[in-house]
GROMACS .gro file of C-alpha atoms in nm:
model
  371
    1UNK     CA    1   0.818  -1.366  -3.431
    2UNK     CA    2   0.868  -1.046  -3.183
    3UNK     CA    3   0.705  -0.963  -2.869
    4UNK     CA    4   0.785  -0.661  -2.652
    5UNK     CA    5   0.682  -0.680  -2.274
    6UNK     CA    6   0.784  -0.467  -2.003
    7UNK     CA    7   0.934  -0.651  -1.676
    8UNK     CA    8   0.646  -0.468  -1.487
    9UNK     CA    9   0.379  -0.581  -1.732
   10UNK     CA   10   0.466  -0.921  -1.701
   11UNK     CA   11   0.532  -0.922  -1.319
   12UNK     CA   12   0.234  -0.686  -1.215
   13UNK     CA   13  -0.085  -0.853  -1.278
   14UNK     CA   14  -0.313  -0.720  -1.014
   15UNK     CA   15  -0.506  -0.412  -1.058
   16UNK     CA   16  -0.541  -0.176  -0.760
   17UNK     CA   17  -0.755   0.125  -0.680
   18UNK     CA   18  -0.630   0.416  -0.486
   19UNK     CA   19  -0.767   0.777  -0.398
   20UNK     CA   20  -1.043   0.932  -0.577
   21UNK     CA   21  -0.957   1.250  -0.761
   22UNK     CA   22  -1.183   1.497  -0.951
   23UNK     CA   23  -1.225   1.553  -1.316
   24UNK     CA   24  -1.147   1.332  -1.605
   25UNK     CA   25  -0.850   1.203  -1.784
   26UNK     CA   26  -0.675   1.224  -2.122
   27UNK     CA   27  -0.407   0.981  -2.227
   28UNK     CA   28  -0.215   1.106  -2.507
   29UNK     CA   29   0.029   0.857  -2.675
   30UNK     CA   30   0.302   0.828  -2.937
   31UNK     CA   31   0.388   0.505  -3.102
   32UNK     CA   32   0.723   0.542  -3.281
   33UNK     CA   33   0.741   0.280  -3.569
   34UNK     CA   34   0.353   0.233  -3.593
   35UNK     CA   35   0.133   0.259  -3.872
   36UNK     CA   36  -0.197   0.438  -3.920
   37UNK     CA   37  -0.477   0.205  -3.841
   38UNK     CA   38  -0.268  -0.014  -3.578
   39UNK     CA   39  -0.469  -0.064  -3.283
   40UNK     CA   40  -0.411   0.032  -2.916
   41UNK     CA   41  -0.615  -0.125  -2.637
   42UNK     CA   42  -0.665   0.046  -2.275
   43UNK     CA   43  -0.709  -0.280  -2.076
   44UNK     CA   44  -0.736  -0.424  -1.716
   45UNK     CA   45  -0.508  -0.724  -1.663
   46UNK     CA   46  -0.661  -0.932  -1.399
   47UNK     CA   47  -0.416  -1.226  -1.489
   48UNK     CA   48  -0.176  -1.372  -1.741
   49UNK     CA   49  -0.486  -1.524  -1.917
   50UNK     CA   50  -0.753  -1.261  -1.837
   51UNK     CA   51  -0.743  -0.930  -1.988
   52UNK     CA   52  -1.070  -0.702  -1.998
   53UNK     CA   53  -1.038  -0.449  -2.284
   54UNK     CA   54  -1.187  -0.115  -2.172
   55UNK     CA   55  -1.127   0.114  -2.491
   56UNK     CA   56  -0.993   0.051  -2.824
   57UNK     CA   57  -0.859   0.345  -3.048
   58UNK     CA   58  -0.635   0.338  -3.374
   59UNK     CA   59  -0.299   0.504  -3.436
   60UNK     CA   60  -0.315   0.812  -3.667
   61UNK     CA   61   0.014   1.000  -3.736
   62UNK     CA   62   0.179   0.812  -3.474
   63UNK     CA   63  -0.056   0.909  -3.220
   64UNK     CA   64  -0.351   0.785  -3.005
   65UNK     CA   65  -0.573   0.937  -2.746
   66UNK     CA   66  -0.791   0.782  -2.458
   67UNK     CA   67  -1.033   1.010  -2.273
   68UNK     CA   68  -1.273   0.924  -1.981
   69UNK     CA   69  -1.319   0.955  -1.619
   70UNK     CA   70  -1.174   0.741  -1.348
   71UNK     CA   71  -1.326   0.734  -1.005
   72UNK     CA   72  -1.031   0.588  -0.839
   73UNK     CA   73  -0.691   0.566  -0.979
   74UNK     CA   74  -0.582   0.221  -1.100
   75UNK     CA   75  -0.312   0.024  -1.264
   76UNK     CA   76  -0.397  -0.023  -1.637
   77UNK     CA   77  -0.215  -0.112  -1.959
   78UNK     CA   78  -0.187   0.010  -2.292
   79UNK     CA   79  -0.122  -0.251  -2.544
   80UNK     CA   80  -0.037  -0.144  -2.916
   81UNK     CA   81  -0.069  -0.417  -3.189
   82UNK     CA   82   0.057  -0.436  -3.534
   83UNK     CA   83  -0.199  -0.489  -3.791
   84UNK     CA   84   0.050  -0.629  -4.026
   85UNK     CA   85   0.188  -0.886  -3.769
   86UNK     CA   86  -0.049  -0.978  -3.485
   87UNK     CA   87   0.232  -1.145  -3.296
   88UNK     CA   88   0.424  -0.797  -3.261
   89UNK     CA   89   0.315  -0.582  -2.968
   90UNK     CA   90   0.419  -0.338  -2.692
   91UNK     CA   91   0.234  -0.351  -2.356
   92UNK     CA   92   0.320  -0.096  -2.074
   93UNK     CA   93   0.146  -0.050  -1.765
   94UNK     CA   94   0.076   0.281  -1.611
   95UNK     CA   95  -0.143   0.466  -1.347
   96UNK     CA   96  -0.468   0.551  -1.492
   97UNK     CA   97  -0.600   0.853  -1.282
   98UNK     CA   98  -0.765   1.182  -1.378
   99UNK     CA   99  -0.540   1.445  -1.552
  100UNK     CA  100  -0.330   1.466  -1.858
  101UNK     CA  101  -0.113   1.169  -1.908
  102UNK     CA  102   0.131   1.104  -2.164
  103UNK     CA  103   0.247   0.782  -2.280
  104UNK     CA  104   0.565   0.715  -2.539
  105UNK     CA  105   0.586   0.377  -2.699
  106UNK     CA  106   0.901   0.305  -2.942
  107UNK     CA  107   0.865  -0.020  -3.139
  108UNK     CA  108   1.168   0.041  -3.350
  109UNK     CA  109   1.388   0.082  -3.031
  110UNK     CA  110   1.217  -0.161  -2.808
  111UNK     CA  111   1.157   0.105  -2.557
  112UNK     CA  112   0.870  -0.002  -2.375
  113UNK     CA  113   0.728   0.311  -2.204
  114UNK     CA  114   0.785   0.667  -2.087
  115UNK     CA  115   0.521   0.809  -1.857
  116UNK     CA  116   0.462   1.146  -1.728
  117UNK     CA  117   0.191   1.381  -1.644
  118UNK     CA  118   0.118   1.265  -1.285
  119UNK     CA  119   0.352   1.176  -0.996
  120UNK     CA  120   0.266   0.819  -1.007
  121UNK     CA  121   0.347   0.784  -1.368
  122UNK     CA  122   0.671   0.956  -1.366
  123UNK     CA  123   0.767   0.751  -1.064
  124UNK     CA  124   0.695   0.430  -1.265
  125UNK     CA  125   0.898   0.558  -1.565
  126UNK     CA  126   1.212   0.605  -1.330
  127UNK     CA  127   1.134   0.262  -1.179
  128UNK     CA  128   1.123   0.091  -1.542
  129UNK     CA  129   1.450   0.230  -1.629
  130UNK     CA  130   1.627   0.058  -1.322
  131UNK     CA  131   1.430  -0.267  -1.401
  132UNK     CA  132   1.552  -0.263  -1.760
  133UNK     CA  133   1.913  -0.215  -1.650
  134UNK     CA  134   1.909  -0.507  -1.397
  135UNK     CA  135   1.692  -0.738  -1.639
  136UNK     CA  136   1.968  -0.684  -1.913
  137UNK     CA  137   2.246  -0.798  -1.651
  138UNK     CA  138   2.012  -1.107  -1.528
  139UNK     CA  139   1.964  -1.220  -1.872
  140UNK     CA  140   2.335  -1.261  -1.934
  141UNK     CA  141   2.367  -1.440  -1.600
  142UNK     CA  142   2.068  -1.688  -1.682
  143UNK     CA  143   2.261  -1.760  -2.030
  144UNK     CA  144   2.558  -1.867  -1.831
  145UNK     CA  145   2.376  -2.063  -1.564
  146UNK     CA  146   2.191  -2.261  -1.865
  147UNK     CA  147   2.481  -2.314  -2.072
  148UNK     CA  148   2.596  -2.678  -2.057
  149UNK     CA  149   2.952  -2.586  -2.187
  150UNK     CA  150   3.010  -2.346  -1.883
  151UNK     CA  151   3.208  -2.482  -1.567
  152UNK     CA  152   3.033  -2.549  -1.222
  153UNK     CA  153   3.250  -2.279  -1.104
  154UNK     CA  154   3.138  -2.030  -1.368
  155UNK     CA  155   2.764  -2.134  -1.304
  156UNK     CA  156   2.808  -2.083  -0.919
  157UNK     CA  157   2.958  -1.748  -0.990
  158UNK     CA  158   2.677  -1.650  -1.198
  159UNK     CA  159   2.421  -1.768  -0.931
  160UNK     CA  160   2.626  -1.559  -0.672
  161UNK     CA  161   2.574  -1.259  -0.882
  162UNK     CA  162   2.201  -1.332  -0.965
  163UNK     CA  163   2.139  -1.348  -0.594
  164UNK     CA  164   2.318  -1.016  -0.545
  165UNK     CA  165   2.090  -0.871  -0.840
  166UNK     CA  166   1.797  -0.984  -0.664
  167UNK     CA  167   1.883  -0.817  -0.343
  168UNK     CA  168   1.959  -0.506  -0.526
  169UNK     CA  169   1.629  -0.508  -0.690
  170UNK     CA  170   1.458  -0.573  -0.358
  171UNK     CA  171   1.615  -0.269  -0.219
  172UNK     CA  172   1.497  -0.065  -0.525
  173UNK     CA  173   1.156  -0.179  -0.481
  174UNK     CA  174   1.139  -0.098  -0.124
  175UNK     CA  175   1.286   0.254  -0.187
  176UNK     CA  176   1.017   0.309  -0.456
  177UNK     CA  177   0.743   0.178  -0.246
  178UNK     CA  178   0.820   0.393   0.046
  179UNK     CA  179   0.862   0.704  -0.161
  180UNK     CA  180   0.509   0.636  -0.318
  181UNK     CA  181   0.322   0.480  -0.076
  182UNK     CA  182   0.048   0.732  -0.090
  183UNK     CA  183  -0.019   0.696  -0.443
  184UNK     CA  184  -0.118   0.413  -0.674
  185UNK     CA  185   0.232   0.337  -0.800
  186UNK     CA  186   0.377   0.242  -0.455
  187UNK     CA  187   0.058   0.065  -0.355
  188UNK     CA  188   0.038  -0.138  -0.657
  189UNK     CA  189   0.417  -0.252  -0.606
  190UNK     CA  190   0.360  -0.317  -0.243
  191UNK     CA  191   0.068  -0.558  -0.307
  192UNK     CA  192   0.240  -0.743  -0.589
  193UNK     CA  193   0.596  -0.773  -0.439
  194UNK     CA  194   0.485  -0.823  -0.076
  195UNK     CA  195   0.616  -1.165  -0.060
  196UNK     CA  196   0.974  -1.068  -0.143
  197UNK     CA  197   1.001  -0.739   0.069
  198UNK     CA  198   0.998  -0.880   0.444
  199UNK     CA  199   0.719  -0.871   0.692
  200UNK     CA  200   0.843  -0.587   0.894
  201UNK     CA  201   0.868  -0.349   0.582
  202UNK     CA  202   0.534  -0.460   0.456
  203UNK     CA  203   0.364  -0.394   0.791
  204UNK     CA  204   0.528  -0.035   0.817
  205UNK     CA  205   0.411   0.039   0.452
  206UNK     CA  206   0.045  -0.094   0.502
  207UNK     CA  207   0.010   0.145   0.815
  208UNK     CA  208   0.115   0.432   0.572
  209UNK     CA  209  -0.142   0.376   0.320
  210UNK     CA  210  -0.421   0.655   0.360
  211UNK     CA  211  -0.707   0.530   0.556
  212UNK     CA  212  -0.953   0.684   0.312
  213UNK     CA  213  -0.831   0.465   0.030
  214UNK     CA  214  -0.997   0.132   0.080
  215UNK     CA  215  -0.985  -0.131  -0.194
  216UNK     CA  216  -1.006  -0.492  -0.232
  217UNK     CA  217  -0.637  -0.560  -0.293
  218UNK     CA  218  -0.522  -0.356  -0.011
  219UNK     CA  219  -0.799  -0.501   0.216
  220UNK     CA  220  -0.673  -0.833   0.132
  221UNK     CA  221  -0.323  -0.757   0.200
  222UNK     CA  222  -0.431  -0.599   0.537
  223UNK     CA  223  -0.607  -0.912   0.657
  224UNK     CA  224  -0.329  -1.132   0.537
  225UNK     CA  225  -0.081  -0.944   0.754
  226UNK     CA  226  -0.301  -0.942   1.075
  227UNK     CA  227  -0.309  -1.320   1.022
  228UNK     CA  228   0.087  -1.300   0.992
  229UNK     CA  229   0.104  -1.088   1.296
  230UNK     CA  230  -0.044  -1.381   1.497
  231UNK     CA  231   0.251  -1.602   1.390
  232UNK     CA  232   0.517  -1.343   1.373
  233UNK     CA  233   0.859  -1.381   1.525
  234UNK     CA  234   0.804  -1.378   1.898
  235UNK     CA  235   0.470  -1.529   1.889
  236UNK     CA  236   0.400  -1.902   1.999
  237UNK     CA  237   0.378  -2.129   1.693
  238UNK     CA  238   0.038  -2.257   1.556
  239UNK     CA  239  -0.035  -2.614   1.534
  240UNK     CA  240  -0.106  -2.761   1.186
  241UNK     CA  241  -0.230  -3.103   1.126
  242UNK     CA  242  -0.302  -3.295   0.794
  243UNK     CA  243  -0.220  -3.617   0.619
  244UNK     CA  244   0.151  -3.767   0.543
  245UNK     CA  245   0.201  -3.912   0.205
  246UNK     CA  246   0.117  -4.262   0.370
  247UNK     CA  247  -0.230  -4.115   0.451
  248UNK     CA  248  -0.161  -4.104   0.839
  249UNK     CA  249  -0.261  -3.781   1.038
  250UNK     CA  250   0.030  -3.594   1.160
  251UNK     CA  251   0.061  -3.268   1.346
  252UNK     CA  252   0.335  -3.020   1.353
  253UNK     CA  253   0.319  -3.037   1.740
  254UNK     CA  254   0.419  -3.399   1.734
  255UNK     CA  255   0.742  -3.340   1.551
  256UNK     CA  256   0.820  -3.022   1.768
  257UNK     CA  257   0.794  -3.236   2.068
  258UNK     CA  258   1.122  -3.413   1.967
  259UNK     CA  259   1.306  -3.135   1.812
  260UNK     CA  260   1.549  -2.871   1.984
  261UNK     CA  261   1.483  -2.664   1.670
  262UNK     CA  262   1.180  -2.719   1.422
  263UNK     CA  263   1.129  -2.552   1.062
  264UNK     CA  264   0.797  -2.572   0.911
  265UNK     CA  265   0.885  -2.540   0.529
  266UNK     CA  266   0.592  -2.438   0.293
  267UNK     CA  267   0.650  -2.592  -0.045
  268UNK     CA  268   0.515  -2.749  -0.349
  269UNK     CA  269   0.627  -2.990  -0.634
  270UNK     CA  270   0.512  -2.743  -0.889
  271UNK     CA  271   0.725  -2.453  -0.738
  272UNK     CA  272   1.059  -2.389  -0.928
  273UNK     CA  273   1.198  -2.176  -0.659
  274UNK     CA  274   1.121  -2.435  -0.397
  275UNK     CA  275   1.306  -2.690  -0.583
  276UNK     CA  276   1.579  -2.459  -0.639
  277UNK     CA  277   1.611  -2.400  -0.259
  278UNK     CA  278   1.568  -2.751  -0.144
  279UNK     CA  279   1.950  -2.870  -0.185
  280UNK     CA  280   2.020  -2.562   0.075
  281UNK     CA  281   1.746  -2.705   0.295
  282UNK     CA  282   1.868  -3.075   0.270
  283UNK     CA  283   2.215  -2.970   0.340
  284UNK     CA  284   2.102  -2.780   0.659
  285UNK     CA  285   1.896  -3.110   0.766
  286UNK     CA  286   2.202  -3.309   0.698
  287UNK     CA  287   2.431  -3.101   0.889
  288UNK     CA  288   2.213  -3.014   1.203
  289UNK     CA  289   1.957  -3.304   1.235
  290UNK     CA  290   2.181  -3.516   1.485
  291UNK     CA  291   2.200  -3.195   1.704
  292UNK     CA  292   1.823  -3.174   1.727
  293UNK     CA  293   1.727  -2.988   1.409
  294UNK     CA  294   1.402  -3.119   1.255
  295UNK     CA  295   1.194  -3.008   0.941
  296UNK     CA  296   0.817  -3.077   0.857
  297UNK     CA  297   0.722  -2.990   0.506
  298UNK     CA  298   0.366  -2.865   0.439
  299UNK     CA  299   0.302  -2.897   0.071
  300UNK     CA  300   0.081  -2.673  -0.126
  301UNK     CA  301   0.021  -2.963  -0.380
  302UNK     CA  302  -0.316  -3.079  -0.516
  303UNK     CA  303  -0.184  -3.397  -0.687
  304UNK     CA  304  -0.085  -3.670  -0.446
  305UNK     CA  305   0.141  -3.856  -0.693
  306UNK     CA  306   0.341  -3.521  -0.794
  307UNK     CA  307   0.387  -3.463  -0.418
  308UNK     CA  308   0.507  -3.804  -0.354
  309UNK     CA  309   0.743  -3.812  -0.652
  310UNK     CA  310   0.885  -3.469  -0.551
  311UNK     CA  311   0.971  -3.600  -0.211
  312UNK     CA  312   1.153  -3.878  -0.357
  313UNK     CA  313   1.332  -3.690  -0.629
  314UNK     CA  314   1.448  -3.424  -0.411
  315UNK     CA  315   1.566  -3.655  -0.127
  316UNK     CA  316   1.347  -3.516   0.144
  317UNK     CA  317   1.402  -3.752   0.453
  318UNK     CA  318   1.199  -3.542   0.696
  319UNK     CA  319   0.830  -3.559   0.782
  320UNK     CA  320   0.557  -3.429   0.513
  321UNK     CA  321   0.200  -3.328   0.538
  322UNK     CA  322  -0.044  -3.183   0.304
  323UNK     CA  323  -0.423  -3.135   0.294
  324UNK     CA  324  -0.373  -3.122  -0.100
  325UNK     CA  325  -0.576  -2.805  -0.152
  326UNK     CA  326  -0.318  -2.612  -0.321
  327UNK     CA  327  -0.340  -2.235  -0.236
  328UNK     CA  328  -0.626  -2.326  -0.011
  329UNK     CA  329  -0.413  -2.507   0.230
  330UNK     CA  330  -0.525  -2.446   0.561
  331UNK     CA  331  -0.172  -2.440   0.721
  332UNK     CA  332  -0.042  -2.180   0.464
  333UNK     CA  333  -0.370  -1.981   0.577
  334UNK     CA  334  -0.278  -2.018   0.945
  335UNK     CA  335   0.064  -1.873   0.877
  336UNK     CA  336  -0.036  -1.591   0.632
  337UNK     CA  337   0.176  -1.770   0.367
  338UNK     CA  338   0.107  -1.616   0.020
  339UNK     CA  339   0.420  -1.694  -0.161
  340UNK     CA  340   0.665  -2.018  -0.148
  341UNK     CA  341   0.902  -2.119  -0.051
  342UNK     CA  342   0.814  -1.997   0.298
  343UNK     CA  343   0.989  -2.112   0.638
  344UNK     CA  344   0.925  -2.078   0.979
  345UNK     CA  345   1.188  -2.153   1.256
  346UNK     CA  346   1.070  -2.271   1.604
  347UNK     CA  347   1.249  -2.296   1.932
  348UNK     CA  348   1.064  -2.365   2.272
  349UNK     CA  349   0.750  -2.329   2.121
  350UNK     CA  350   0.837  -1.977   1.999
  351UNK     CA  351   0.870  -1.853   1.645
  352UNK     CA  352   1.229  -1.716   1.632
  353UNK     CA  353   1.273  -1.654   1.245
  354UNK     CA  354   1.058  -1.664   0.917
  355UNK     CA  355   1.159  -1.702   0.544
  356UNK     CA  356   1.555  -1.741   0.586
  357UNK     CA  357   1.722  -1.915   0.288
  358UNK     CA  358   2.048  -2.055   0.174
  359UNK     CA  359   2.344  -1.953   0.418
  360UNK     CA  360   2.131  -1.711   0.637
  361UNK     CA  361   1.912  -2.034   0.712
  362UNK     CA  362   2.210  -2.238   0.802
  363UNK     CA  363   2.357  -1.961   1.004
  364UNK     CA  364   2.046  -1.901   1.206
  365UNK     CA  365   2.020  -2.284   1.278
  366UNK     CA  366   2.347  -2.309   1.413
  367UNK     CA  367   2.297  -2.023   1.638
  368UNK     CA  368   1.985  -2.134   1.761
  369UNK     CA  369   2.122  -2.498   1.834
  370UNK     CA  370   2.423  -2.347   2.031
  371UNK     CA  371   2.230  -2.096   2.225
   0.00000   0.00000   0.00000
């Protein structure tokens, strides 16, 4: 069984509208390795499990064509499916906007897509090439990290290299978004990757989005960052109150009262990155707690048993609270948290840092305690 999915097609599941254009669109595509009668779908992907089919055409002579009118530019997908093997497909995201657009798919060489015809699509093609190069490197590192025969030293080295790749990819995304913020390509990546780009950068880019391009996803992002501005570095922290695992009510302010430096840690038992980061958090707590550092965990769990079990499994000795509302967590809403793990460092009632991890978190805690 063989499936070919682009990095962007897997990661970018939010559909974003941009500025209005005149005229219609013509999407001309080629599928190397396809057979006559194979299906090509023009789709809107709302989530991993929700795909709306907008048009369906068939391959003839290795080609397919979609035509229509698009009121506002949007991220859409073309999905080629083999009639001989329903499990074989190629999916590629592109910017559907009025104009002539060319899409090239190659099933034989596993080439996901080459887009041209509009600046947004040409920018997406260039980005996809960079993504594929880094993904190839990441795949090799994943194999090392998951190989039981590999030494701990080799795994640690692979993890270091993986972190460096992540930083490199983040830098690439930032450059891409800044260069394309006035078109759908940059706007869609800003919405989809805001959680990994840093608040300062996202805020700058939101301000650069044209005012005459309002749409739901950007409206939601604007609103979220307005909330985050109220809990940004330099602002007084906002109190959160919820129940502990034992059912008693506890407020952040109660823990803050006895701490020289306090960290609010937003996490969940089902969050893989949270669990991966927890040893670093635990190490910081063990090292600095006696000097006045404390933590209060705010869980985005829904199942109380899963939450309690994770606390025990991960050895989290600090206070924990949750309203068990998942992503509707009131504390997360107050702090504009839309991805986890997320952290807020507080000293003397003032927020002094957000979303630090690993060595950077430990370094900041030590600096604040010694200040």
